[in-house]
Short mmCIF file of C-alpha atoms in Angstrom, two decimals:
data_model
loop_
_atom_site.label_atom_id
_atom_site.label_comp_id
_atom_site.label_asym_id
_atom_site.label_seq_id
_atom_site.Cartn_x
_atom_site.Cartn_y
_atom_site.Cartn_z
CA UNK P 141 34.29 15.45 15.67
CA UNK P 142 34.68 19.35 15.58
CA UNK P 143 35.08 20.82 18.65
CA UNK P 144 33.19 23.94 19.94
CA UNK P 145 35.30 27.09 20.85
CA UNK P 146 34.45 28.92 23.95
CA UNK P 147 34.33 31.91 22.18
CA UNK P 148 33.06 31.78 18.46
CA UNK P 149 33.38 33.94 15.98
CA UNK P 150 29.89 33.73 15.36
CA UNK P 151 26.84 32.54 17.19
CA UNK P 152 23.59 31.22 15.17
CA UNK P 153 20.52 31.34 16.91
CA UNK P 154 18.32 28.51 15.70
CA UNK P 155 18.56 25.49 13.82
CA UNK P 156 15.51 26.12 11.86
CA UNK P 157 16.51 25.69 7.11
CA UNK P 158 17.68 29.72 7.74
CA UNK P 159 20.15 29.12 10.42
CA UNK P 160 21.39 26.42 9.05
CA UNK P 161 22.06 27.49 5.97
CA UNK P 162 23.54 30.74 7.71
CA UNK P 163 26.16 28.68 9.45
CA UNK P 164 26.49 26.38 6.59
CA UNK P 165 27.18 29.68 4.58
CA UNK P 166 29.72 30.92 6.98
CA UNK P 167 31.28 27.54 7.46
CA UNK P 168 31.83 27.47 3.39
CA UNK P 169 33.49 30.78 3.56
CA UNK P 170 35.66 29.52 6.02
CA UNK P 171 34.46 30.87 9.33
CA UNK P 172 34.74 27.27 11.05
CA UNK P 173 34.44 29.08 14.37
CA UNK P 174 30.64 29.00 15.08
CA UNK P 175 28.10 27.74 17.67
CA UNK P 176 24.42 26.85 16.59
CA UNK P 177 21.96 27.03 19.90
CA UNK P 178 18.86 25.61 19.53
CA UNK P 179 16.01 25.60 21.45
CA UNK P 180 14.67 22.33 20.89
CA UNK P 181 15.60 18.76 21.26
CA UNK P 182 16.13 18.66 17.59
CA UNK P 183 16.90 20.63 14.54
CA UNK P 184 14.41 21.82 11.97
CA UNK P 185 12.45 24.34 13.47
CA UNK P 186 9.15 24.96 11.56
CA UNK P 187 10.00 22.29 9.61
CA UNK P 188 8.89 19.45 11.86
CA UNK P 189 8.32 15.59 10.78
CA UNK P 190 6.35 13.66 13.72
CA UNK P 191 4.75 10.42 14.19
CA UNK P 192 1.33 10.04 14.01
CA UNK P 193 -0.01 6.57 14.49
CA UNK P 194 2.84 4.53 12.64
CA UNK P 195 3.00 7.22 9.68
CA UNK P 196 5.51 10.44 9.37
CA UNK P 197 3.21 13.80 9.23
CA UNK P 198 4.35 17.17 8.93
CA UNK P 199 3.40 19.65 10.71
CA UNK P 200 4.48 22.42 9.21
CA UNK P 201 6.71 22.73 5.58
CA UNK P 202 5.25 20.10 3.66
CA UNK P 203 4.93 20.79 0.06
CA UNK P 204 8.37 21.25 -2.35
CA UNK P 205 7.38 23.31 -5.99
CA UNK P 206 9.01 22.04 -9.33
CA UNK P 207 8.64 22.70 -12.88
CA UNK P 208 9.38 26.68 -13.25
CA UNK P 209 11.75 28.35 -14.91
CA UNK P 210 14.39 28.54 -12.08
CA UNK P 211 15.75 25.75 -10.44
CA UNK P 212 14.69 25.16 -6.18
CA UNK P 213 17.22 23.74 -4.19
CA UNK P 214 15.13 22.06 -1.97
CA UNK P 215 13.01 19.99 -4.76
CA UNK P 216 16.13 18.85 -6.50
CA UNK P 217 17.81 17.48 -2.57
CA UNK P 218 14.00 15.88 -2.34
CA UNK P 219 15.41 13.87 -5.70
CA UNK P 220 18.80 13.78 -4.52
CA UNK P 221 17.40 11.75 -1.41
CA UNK P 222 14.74 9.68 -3.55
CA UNK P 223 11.91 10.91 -1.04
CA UNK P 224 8.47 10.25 -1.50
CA UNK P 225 6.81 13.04 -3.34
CA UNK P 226 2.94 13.20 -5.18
CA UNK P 227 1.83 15.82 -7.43
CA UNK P 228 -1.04 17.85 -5.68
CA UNK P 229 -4.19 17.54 -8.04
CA UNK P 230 -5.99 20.43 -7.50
CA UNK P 231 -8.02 20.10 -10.78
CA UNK P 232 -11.27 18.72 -9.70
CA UNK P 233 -12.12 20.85 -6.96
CA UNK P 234 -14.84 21.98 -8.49
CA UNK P 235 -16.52 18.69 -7.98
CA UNK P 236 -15.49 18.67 -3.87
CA UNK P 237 -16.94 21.41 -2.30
CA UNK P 238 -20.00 20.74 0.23
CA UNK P 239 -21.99 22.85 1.58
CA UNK P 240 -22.55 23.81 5.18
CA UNK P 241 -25.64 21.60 5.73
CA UNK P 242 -24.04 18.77 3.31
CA UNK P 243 -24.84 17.96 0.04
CA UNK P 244 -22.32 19.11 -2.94
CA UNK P 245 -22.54 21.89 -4.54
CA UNK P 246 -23.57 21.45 -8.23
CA UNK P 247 -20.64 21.05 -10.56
CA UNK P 248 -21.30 24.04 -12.94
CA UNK P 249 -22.77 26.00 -9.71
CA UNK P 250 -18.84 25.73 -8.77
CA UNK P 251 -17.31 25.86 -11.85
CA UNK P 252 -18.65 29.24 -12.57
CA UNK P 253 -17.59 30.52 -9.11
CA UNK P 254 -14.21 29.35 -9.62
CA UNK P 255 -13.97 31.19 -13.16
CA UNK P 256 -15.16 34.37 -11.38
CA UNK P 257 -12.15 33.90 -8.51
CA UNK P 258 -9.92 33.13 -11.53
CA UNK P 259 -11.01 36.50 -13.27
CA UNK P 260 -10.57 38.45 -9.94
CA UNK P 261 -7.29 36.58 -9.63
CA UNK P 262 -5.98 38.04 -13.28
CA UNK P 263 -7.25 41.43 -12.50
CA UNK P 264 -5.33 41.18 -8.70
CA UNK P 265 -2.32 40.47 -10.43
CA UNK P 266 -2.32 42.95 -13.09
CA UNK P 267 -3.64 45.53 -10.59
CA UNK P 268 -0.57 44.61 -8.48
CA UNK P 269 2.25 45.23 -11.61
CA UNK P 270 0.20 48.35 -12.23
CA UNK P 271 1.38 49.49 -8.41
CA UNK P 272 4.59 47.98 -8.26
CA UNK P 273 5.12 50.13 -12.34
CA UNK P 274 4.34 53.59 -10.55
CA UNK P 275 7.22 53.46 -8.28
CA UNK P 276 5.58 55.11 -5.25
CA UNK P 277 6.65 53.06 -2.77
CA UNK P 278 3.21 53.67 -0.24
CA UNK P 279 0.68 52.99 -3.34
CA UNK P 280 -0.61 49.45 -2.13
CA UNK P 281 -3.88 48.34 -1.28
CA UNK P 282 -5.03 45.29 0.74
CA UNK P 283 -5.98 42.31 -1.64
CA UNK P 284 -9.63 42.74 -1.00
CA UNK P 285 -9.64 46.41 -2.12
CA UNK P 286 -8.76 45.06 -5.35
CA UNK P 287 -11.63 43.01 -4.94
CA UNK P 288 -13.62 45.79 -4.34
CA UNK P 289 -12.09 47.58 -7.09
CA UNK P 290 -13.07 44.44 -9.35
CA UNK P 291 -16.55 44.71 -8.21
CA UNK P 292 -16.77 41.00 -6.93
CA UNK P 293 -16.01 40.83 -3.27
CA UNK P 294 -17.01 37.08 -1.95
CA UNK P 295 -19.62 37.37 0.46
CA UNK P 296 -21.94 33.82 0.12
CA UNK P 297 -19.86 30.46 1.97
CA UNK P 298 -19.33 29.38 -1.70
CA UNK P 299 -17.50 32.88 -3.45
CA UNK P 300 -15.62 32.54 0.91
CA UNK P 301 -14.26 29.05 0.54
CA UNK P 302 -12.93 29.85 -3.10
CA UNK P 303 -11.59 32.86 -1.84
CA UNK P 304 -10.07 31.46 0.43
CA UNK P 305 -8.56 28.68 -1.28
CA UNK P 306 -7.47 31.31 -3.57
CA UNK P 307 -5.57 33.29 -0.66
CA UNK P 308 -5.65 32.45 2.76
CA UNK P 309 -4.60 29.19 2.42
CA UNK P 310 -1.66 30.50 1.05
CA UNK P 311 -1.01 33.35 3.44
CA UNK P 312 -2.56 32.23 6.02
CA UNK P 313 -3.90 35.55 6.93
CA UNK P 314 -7.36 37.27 4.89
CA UNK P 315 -7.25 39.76 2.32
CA UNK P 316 -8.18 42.44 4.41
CA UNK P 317 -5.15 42.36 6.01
CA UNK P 318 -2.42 41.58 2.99
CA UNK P 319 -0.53 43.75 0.82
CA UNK P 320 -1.44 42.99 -2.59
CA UNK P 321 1.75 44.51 -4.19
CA UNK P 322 4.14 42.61 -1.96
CA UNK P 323 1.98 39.22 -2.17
CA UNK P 324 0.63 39.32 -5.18
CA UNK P 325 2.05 37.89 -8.48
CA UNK P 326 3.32 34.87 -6.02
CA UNK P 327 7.10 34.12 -7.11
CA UNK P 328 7.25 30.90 -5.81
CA UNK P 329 5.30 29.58 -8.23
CA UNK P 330 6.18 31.77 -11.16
CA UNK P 331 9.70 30.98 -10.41
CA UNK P 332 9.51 27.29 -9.09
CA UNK P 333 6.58 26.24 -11.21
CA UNK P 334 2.92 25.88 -10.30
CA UNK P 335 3.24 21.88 -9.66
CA UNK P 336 3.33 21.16 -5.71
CA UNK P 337 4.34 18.31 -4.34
CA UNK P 338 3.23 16.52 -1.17
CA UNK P 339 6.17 15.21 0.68
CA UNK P 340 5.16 11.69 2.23
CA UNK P 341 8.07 10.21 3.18
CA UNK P 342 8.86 8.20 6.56
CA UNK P 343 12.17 10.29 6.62
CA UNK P 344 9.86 13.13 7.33
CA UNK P 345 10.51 16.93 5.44
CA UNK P 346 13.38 17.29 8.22
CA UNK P 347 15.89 14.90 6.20
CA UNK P 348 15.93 17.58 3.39
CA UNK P 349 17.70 19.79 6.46
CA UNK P 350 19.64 17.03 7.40
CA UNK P 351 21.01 16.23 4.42
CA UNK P 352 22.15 20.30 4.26
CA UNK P 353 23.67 20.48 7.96
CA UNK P 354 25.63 16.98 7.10
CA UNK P 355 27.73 18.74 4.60
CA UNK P 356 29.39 20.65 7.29
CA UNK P 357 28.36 18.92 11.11
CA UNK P 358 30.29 16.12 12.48
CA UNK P 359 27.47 13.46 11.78
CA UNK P 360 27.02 9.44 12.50
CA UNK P 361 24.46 8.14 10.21
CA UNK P 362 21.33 11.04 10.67
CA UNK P 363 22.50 11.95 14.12
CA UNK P 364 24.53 15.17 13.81
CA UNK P 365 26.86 14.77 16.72
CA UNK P 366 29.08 18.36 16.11
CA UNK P 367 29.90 19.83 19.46
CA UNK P 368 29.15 23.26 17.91
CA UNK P 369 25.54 22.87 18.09
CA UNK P 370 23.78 22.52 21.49
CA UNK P 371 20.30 21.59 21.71
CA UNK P 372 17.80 21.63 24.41
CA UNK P 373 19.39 25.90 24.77
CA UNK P 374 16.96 28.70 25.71
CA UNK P 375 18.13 31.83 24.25
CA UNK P 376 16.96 34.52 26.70
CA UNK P 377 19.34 37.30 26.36
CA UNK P 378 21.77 39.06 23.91
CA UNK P 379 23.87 41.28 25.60
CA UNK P 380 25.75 43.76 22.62
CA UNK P 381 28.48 46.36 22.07
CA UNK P 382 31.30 47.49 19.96
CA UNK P 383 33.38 45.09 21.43
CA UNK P 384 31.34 41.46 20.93
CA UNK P 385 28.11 39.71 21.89
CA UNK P 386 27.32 37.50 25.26
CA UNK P 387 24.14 35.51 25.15
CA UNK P 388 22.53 33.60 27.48
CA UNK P 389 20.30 30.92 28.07
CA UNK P 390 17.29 29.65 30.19
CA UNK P 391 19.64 27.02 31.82
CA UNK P 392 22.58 29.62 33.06
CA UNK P 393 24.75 29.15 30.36
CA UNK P 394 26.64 31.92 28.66
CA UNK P 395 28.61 32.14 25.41
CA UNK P 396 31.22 35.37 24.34
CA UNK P 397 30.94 35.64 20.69
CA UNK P 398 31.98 38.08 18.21
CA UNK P 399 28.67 38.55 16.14
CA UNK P 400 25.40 36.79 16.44
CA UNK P 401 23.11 35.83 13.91
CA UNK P 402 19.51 35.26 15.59
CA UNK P 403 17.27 33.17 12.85
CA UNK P 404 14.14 32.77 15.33
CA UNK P 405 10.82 33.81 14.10
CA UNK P 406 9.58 37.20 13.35
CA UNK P 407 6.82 36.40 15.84
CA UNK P 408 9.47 35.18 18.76
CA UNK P 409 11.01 38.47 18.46
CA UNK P 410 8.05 39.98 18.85
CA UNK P 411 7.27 38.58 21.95
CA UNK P 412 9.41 38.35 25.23
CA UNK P 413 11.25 35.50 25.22
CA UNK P 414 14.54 37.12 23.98
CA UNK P 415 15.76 40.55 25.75
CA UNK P 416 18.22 42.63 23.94
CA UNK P 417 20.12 44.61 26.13
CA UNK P 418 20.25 47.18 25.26
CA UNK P 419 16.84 47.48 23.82
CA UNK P 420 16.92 47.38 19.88
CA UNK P 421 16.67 51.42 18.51
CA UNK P 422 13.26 51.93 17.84
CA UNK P 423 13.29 51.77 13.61
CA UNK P 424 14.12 48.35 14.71
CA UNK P 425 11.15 47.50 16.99
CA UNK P 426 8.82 48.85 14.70
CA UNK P 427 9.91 47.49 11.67
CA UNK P 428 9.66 43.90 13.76
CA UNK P 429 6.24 44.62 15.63
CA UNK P 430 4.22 46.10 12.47
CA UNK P 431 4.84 43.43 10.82
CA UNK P 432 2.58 40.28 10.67
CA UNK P 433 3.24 36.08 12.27
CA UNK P 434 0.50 34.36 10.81
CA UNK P 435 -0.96 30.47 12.23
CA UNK P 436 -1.49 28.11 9.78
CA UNK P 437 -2.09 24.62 11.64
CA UNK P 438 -3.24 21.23 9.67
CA UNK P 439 -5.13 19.34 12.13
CA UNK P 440 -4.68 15.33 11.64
CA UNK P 441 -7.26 12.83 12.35
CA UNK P 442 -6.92 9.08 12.40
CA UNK P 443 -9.92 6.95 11.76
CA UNK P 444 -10.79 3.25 12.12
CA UNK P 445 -11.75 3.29 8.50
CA UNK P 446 -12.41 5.01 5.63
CA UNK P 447 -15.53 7.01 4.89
CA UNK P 448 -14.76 9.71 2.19
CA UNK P 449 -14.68 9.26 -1.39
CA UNK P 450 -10.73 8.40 -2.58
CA UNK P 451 -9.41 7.58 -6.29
CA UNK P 452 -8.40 10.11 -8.60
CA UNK P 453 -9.45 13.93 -8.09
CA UNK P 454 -10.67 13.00 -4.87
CA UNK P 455 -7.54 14.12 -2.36
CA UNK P 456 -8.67 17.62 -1.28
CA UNK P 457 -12.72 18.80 -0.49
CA UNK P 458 -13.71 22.23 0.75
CA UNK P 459 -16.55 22.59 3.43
CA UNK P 460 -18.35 25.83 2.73
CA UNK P 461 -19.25 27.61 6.11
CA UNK P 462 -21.12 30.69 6.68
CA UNK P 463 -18.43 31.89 9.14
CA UNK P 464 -15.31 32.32 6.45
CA UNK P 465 -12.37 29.52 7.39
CA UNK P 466 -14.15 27.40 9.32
CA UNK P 467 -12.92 24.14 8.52
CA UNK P 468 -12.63 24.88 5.34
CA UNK P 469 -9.46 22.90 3.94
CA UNK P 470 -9.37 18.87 4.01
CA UNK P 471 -7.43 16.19 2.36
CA UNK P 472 -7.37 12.41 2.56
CA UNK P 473 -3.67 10.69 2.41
CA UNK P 474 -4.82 7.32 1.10
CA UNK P 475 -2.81 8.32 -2.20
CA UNK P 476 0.58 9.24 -0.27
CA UNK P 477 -0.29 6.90 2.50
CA UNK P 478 -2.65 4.09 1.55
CA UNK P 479 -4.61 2.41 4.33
CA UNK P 480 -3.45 4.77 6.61
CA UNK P 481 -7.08 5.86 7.14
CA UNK P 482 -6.01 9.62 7.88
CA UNK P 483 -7.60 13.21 7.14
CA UNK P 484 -6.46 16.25 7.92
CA UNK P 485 -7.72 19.70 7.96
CA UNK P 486 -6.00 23.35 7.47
CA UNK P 487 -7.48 26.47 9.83
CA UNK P 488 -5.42 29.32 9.54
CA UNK P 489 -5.70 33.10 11.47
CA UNK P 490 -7.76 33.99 14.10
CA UNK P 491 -9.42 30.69 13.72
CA UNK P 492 -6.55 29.18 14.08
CA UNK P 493 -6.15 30.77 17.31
CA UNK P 494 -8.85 30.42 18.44
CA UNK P 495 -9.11 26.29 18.00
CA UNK P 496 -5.84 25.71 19.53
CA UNK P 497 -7.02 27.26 22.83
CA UNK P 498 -9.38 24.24 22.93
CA UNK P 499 -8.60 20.90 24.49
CA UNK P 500 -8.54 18.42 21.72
CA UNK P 501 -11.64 16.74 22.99
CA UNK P 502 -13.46 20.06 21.96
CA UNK P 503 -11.84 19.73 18.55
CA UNK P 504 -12.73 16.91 18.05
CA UNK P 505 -16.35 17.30 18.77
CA UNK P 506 -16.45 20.49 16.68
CA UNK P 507 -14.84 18.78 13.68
CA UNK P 508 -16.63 15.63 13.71
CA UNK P 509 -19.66 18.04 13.74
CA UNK P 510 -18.46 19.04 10.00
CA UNK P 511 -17.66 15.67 8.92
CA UNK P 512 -21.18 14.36 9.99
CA UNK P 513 -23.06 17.28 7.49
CA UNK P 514 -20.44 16.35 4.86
CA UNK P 515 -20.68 12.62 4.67
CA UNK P 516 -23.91 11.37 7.18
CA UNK P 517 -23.80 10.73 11.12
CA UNK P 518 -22.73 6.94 10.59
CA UNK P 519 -19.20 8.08 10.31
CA UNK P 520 -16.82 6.27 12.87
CA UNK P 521 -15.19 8.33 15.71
CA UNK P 522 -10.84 8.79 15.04
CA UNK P 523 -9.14 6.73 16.92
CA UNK P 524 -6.80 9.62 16.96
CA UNK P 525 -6.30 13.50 16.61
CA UNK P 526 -3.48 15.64 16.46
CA UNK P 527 -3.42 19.13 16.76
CA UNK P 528 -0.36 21.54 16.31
CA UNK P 529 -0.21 24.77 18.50
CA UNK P 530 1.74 26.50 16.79
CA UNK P 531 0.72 30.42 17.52
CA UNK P 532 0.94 29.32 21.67
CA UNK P 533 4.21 27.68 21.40
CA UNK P 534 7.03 30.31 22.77
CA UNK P 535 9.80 28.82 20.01
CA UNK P 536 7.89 30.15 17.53
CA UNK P 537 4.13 32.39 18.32
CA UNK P 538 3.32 31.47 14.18
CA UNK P 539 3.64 29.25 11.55
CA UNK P 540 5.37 32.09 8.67
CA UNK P 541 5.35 35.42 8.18
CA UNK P 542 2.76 37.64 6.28
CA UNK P 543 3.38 41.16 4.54
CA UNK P 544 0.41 43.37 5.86
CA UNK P 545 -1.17 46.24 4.08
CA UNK P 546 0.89 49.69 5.26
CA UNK P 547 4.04 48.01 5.42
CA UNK P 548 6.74 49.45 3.47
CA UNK P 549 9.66 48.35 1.36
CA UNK P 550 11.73 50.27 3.46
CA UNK P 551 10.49 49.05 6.52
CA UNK P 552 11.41 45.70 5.15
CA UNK P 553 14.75 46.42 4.46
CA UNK P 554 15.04 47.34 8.43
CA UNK P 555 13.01 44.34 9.45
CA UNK P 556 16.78 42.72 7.95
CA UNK P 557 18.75 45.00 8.74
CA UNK P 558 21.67 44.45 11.37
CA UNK P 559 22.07 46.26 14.62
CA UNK P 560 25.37 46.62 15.88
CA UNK P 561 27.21 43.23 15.84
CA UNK P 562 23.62 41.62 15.74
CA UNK P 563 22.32 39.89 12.39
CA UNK P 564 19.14 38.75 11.22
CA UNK P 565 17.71 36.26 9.07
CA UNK P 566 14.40 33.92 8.41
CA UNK P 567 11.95 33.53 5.87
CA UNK P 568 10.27 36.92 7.30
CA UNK P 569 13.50 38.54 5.84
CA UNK P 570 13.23 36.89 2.07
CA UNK P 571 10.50 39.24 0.92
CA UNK P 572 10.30 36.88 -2.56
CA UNK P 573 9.00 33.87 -0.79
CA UNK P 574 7.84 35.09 1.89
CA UNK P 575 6.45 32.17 4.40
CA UNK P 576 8.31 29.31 2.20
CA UNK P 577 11.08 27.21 3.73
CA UNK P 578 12.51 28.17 -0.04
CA UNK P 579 12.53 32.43 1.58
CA UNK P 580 14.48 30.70 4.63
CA UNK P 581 16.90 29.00 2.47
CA UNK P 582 17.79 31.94 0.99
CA UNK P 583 17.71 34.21 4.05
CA UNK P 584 20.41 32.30 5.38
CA UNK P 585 22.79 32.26 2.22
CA UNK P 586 23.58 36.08 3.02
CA UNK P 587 23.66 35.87 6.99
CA UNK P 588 25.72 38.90 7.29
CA UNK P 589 24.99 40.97 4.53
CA UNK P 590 21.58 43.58 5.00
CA UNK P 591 22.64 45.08 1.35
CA UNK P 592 21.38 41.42 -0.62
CA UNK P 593 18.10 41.86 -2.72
CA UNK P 594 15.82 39.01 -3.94
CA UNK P 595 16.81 39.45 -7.66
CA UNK P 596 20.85 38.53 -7.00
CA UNK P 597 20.39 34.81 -6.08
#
C-alpha cells in the first residue's frame, strides 16, 4: 500500500473523472507524491451509481457516445469492463409525445414539427460556423436569436417540448441563455458519434472511474485502499504563496503542499464553501461567477406494475406542457432493466430548482398529476421515488456547466487559468465537451498546464 507524505508535492481536490485523471496524469509522469481529498464517502463525484429498489441508477453521467470518427476513452473502458450498455432509440418520438390534457399528438401533426426543429437545427449550426468564420471573438448570439433570426421561435407546448428536446435537455439550461457559437455544432457527437448508450449495469457508471484510479491506487478488489486519498475531507480553505499551498478541512485537518489542483465544480467555487486566502484577483472571480452551473436532475419512480406502453420505440415519451420543461422528459427501463417496473423523468433549470425545494411527497403528487392525463387515473401509486438535489447539495450547487451568451473565449481561457501555485480543472474547463464526463476526462489529462487547447488531444 502507498503511503501518504505529509507534505505532497501536489494536492488534488476531488475525486470526481477530472481529478482523477489529474492525479492519475501526474502519477504517470512520475509525481508519486500526491494526496487526493475528497469530500465524500466515496469517489466519483457527479458521476454517482445508487441503489434504487434492488436496481443500480445513476444519478448523474449516464450515457457513453460511440460510433464517430474519434475514438472515447470512456466507451471503449465500458467494453473493456463488458458493462451493460443499450443503444438509445430516439427514432420514434414522433409517435410519443402527449399532450397536456392527454391524448397523443397525431403522428404527422409531430412529424412535421420535428422537421421544422430539424430545419432550425441546420440553420443554428450553419449560423454558428458563420460566427465562429468571422473571427470576432464577441459576435455570438444566444441560440434562440438564431431562432428568431430563422423566423420559427417555438411558442405552442408542442414546437416547446421539441425544442427542448432539441436543447435543453442537452444543456440543461434554455436558449435564451446559451451561446450558440460555443454550444452549437455539439462535438461530442460529431466527434464520438451520434449513437448514445444507456449504461445499465449493477456495477453502476462509477466502475468506469474505478477501473481508471486502479491503475495507479493501492486497491483490494473495487475498494481503493491508497493512503493518499482521504475521504469523508471538507476542503474549506486554500491558503497560497510563492512558497507552497496549506489547505484545510471542515474536520481541523491541514495538509502543506507544493501546488494544488482543485477539480470541484464551477458552481462550488462559486459559492462559499472554499475560501482562498488571499482572495482570487478579480479576472479570476469573474471569469468563475459569469459563468453558468446548470441542474439537470432525473427523477426515478418505482411502481407496483407497469402501465405505459413498452416494446420497441417505446423507451422515451415527451409530455407537452404549456409552462416549457415541465415534466417534459420520461423513459421506461423495462429494456435495460426488465420487470423492474421503473420510470424516470428529466427537469432541468429553474424547474429543476424549483422541484427539489419540495418534499418528495409534493413531487410525487405533482408528477403523478402528469402521469394520470398521460395514461388515465387508474394508474397505481410508486411504491417508490427518488429525487436527486443536486443544485442544493454544497459538493456540487449543479449538475455541469453551461457556456452563457456574453461569455468570451478569453474569459474561458481564465476560467482555467492558474493562480499562483493554484490549478484548475473540470469539465467547466474542457470548452469541447462542455458538461460531459468525456470534457472532465480530458480536463484532467493537462492538470498543470493553462496553455492546452481542445484541438491537441
Amino acid at each position: 500500500m502507498t503511503s501518504a507524505s505529509p507534505s505532497p508535492t501536489v494536492i488534488i481536490i476531488g475525486a470526481g473523472m477530472s481529478g482523477i485523471l489529474a492525479a492519475k496524469t501526474l502519477h504517470d509522469s512520475g509525481i508519486q507524491d500526491i494526496l487526493i481529498l475528497e469530500a465524500n464517502s466515496k469517489i466519483g463525484g457527479r458521476i454517482h451509481s445508487v441503489q434504487f429498489r434492488g436496481h443500480t441508477v445513476e444519478l448523474g453521467a449516464n450515457w457513453v457516445i460511440g460510433g464517430g470518427p474519434r475514438s472515447n476513452h470512456l466507451y471503449e473502458i465500458a467494453g473493456k469492463l463488458n458493462l451493460k450498455t443499450y443503444l438509445s432509440d430516439y427514432g420514434n418520438i414522433s409517435a410519443n409525445i402527449y399532450k397536456q390534457e392527454g391524448g397523443l399528438y397525431p403522428k404527422q401533426v409531430v412529424s412535421a414539427a420535428l422537421e421544422v426543429a430539424e430545419t432550425r437545427d441546420q440553420f443554428c449550426t450553419s449560423f454558428s460556423a458563420r460566427l465562429s468564420a468571422s473571427g470576432h471573438n464577441h459576435d455570438d448570439v444566444s441560440i434562440l436569436v438564431s431562432q428568431r433570426l430563422f423566423k420559427e421561435v417555438p411558442t405552442t407546448p408542442l414546437d416547446m417540448v421539441i425544442d427542448y428536446f432539441y436543447n435543453d435537455y442537452e444543456d440543461a439550461e434554455p436558449p435564451r441563455v446559451t451561446s450558440l457559437k460555443n454550444t452549437i455544432p455539439r462535438y461530442e457527437f460529431l466527434d464520438f458519434g451520434d449513437q448514445t448508450y444507456f449504461l445499465a449495469d449493477s456495477r453502476g457508471f462509477e466502475s468506469i472511474l474505478i477501473y481508471i484510479a486502479k491503475q495507479f491506487l493501492s486497491h483490494k478488489h473495487e475498494v481503493i485502499r491508497d493512503q493518499r486519498l482521504k475521504l469523508n475531507k471538507v476542503v474549506r480553505e486554500i491558503n497560497y504563496s510563492k512558497n507552497g499551498v496549506q489547505v484545510k478541512t471542515e474536520d481541523g485537518s491541514m495538509y502543506q503542499a507544493k501546488y494544488v489542483i482543485v477539480s470541484v465544480s464551477v458552481g462550488v467555487l462559486q459559492s462559499d464553501l472554499i475560501v482562498f486566502k488571499p482572495h482570487l484577483p478579480q479576472w479570476k472571480t469573474q471569469a468563475i461567477y459569469e459563468f453558468d452551473m446548470a441542474v439537470y436532475t432525473k427523477i426515478f419512480l418505482k411502481f407496483p406494475s407497469k402501465f405505459w406502453p413498452s416494446g420497441p420505440e417505446t423507451e422515451f415519451f415527451l409530455y407537452a406542457h404549456e409552462k416549457r420543461g415541465y415534466y417534459p422528459i420520461w423513459q421506461h427501463l423495462e429494456t435495460e432493466l426488465p420487470g423492474s417496473n421503473i420510470l424516470f423523468v428529466t427537469v432541468t433549470d429553474e424547474e429543476a430548482k424549483r422541484i427539489e425545494q419540495q418534499p418528495d411527497i409534493k413531487i410525487q403528487e405533482e408528477i403523478m398529476d402528469v402521469l394520470k392525463k398521460m395514461f388515465g387515473n387508474d394508474i397505481p401509486e410508486p411504491e417508490e421515488i427518488l429525487v436527486p438535489r443536486w443544485w442544493s447539495n454544497r459538493f456540487f450547487k449543479g449538475s455541469f456547466s453551461n457556456w452563457p451568451i456574453g461569455y468570451s473565449q478569453r474569459r474561458h481561457m481564465q476560467l482555467k487559468e492558474p493562480v499562483g501555485r493554484i490549478y484548475f480543472c473540470g469539465e467547466h474547463t474542457y470548452s469541447r465537451y462542455l458538461g460531459y464526463a468525456d470534457a472532465a476526462y480530458f480536463a484532467g489529462s493537462f492538470p498543470l498546464s493553462c496553455k492546452h487547447t481542445q484541438t491537441n488531444t
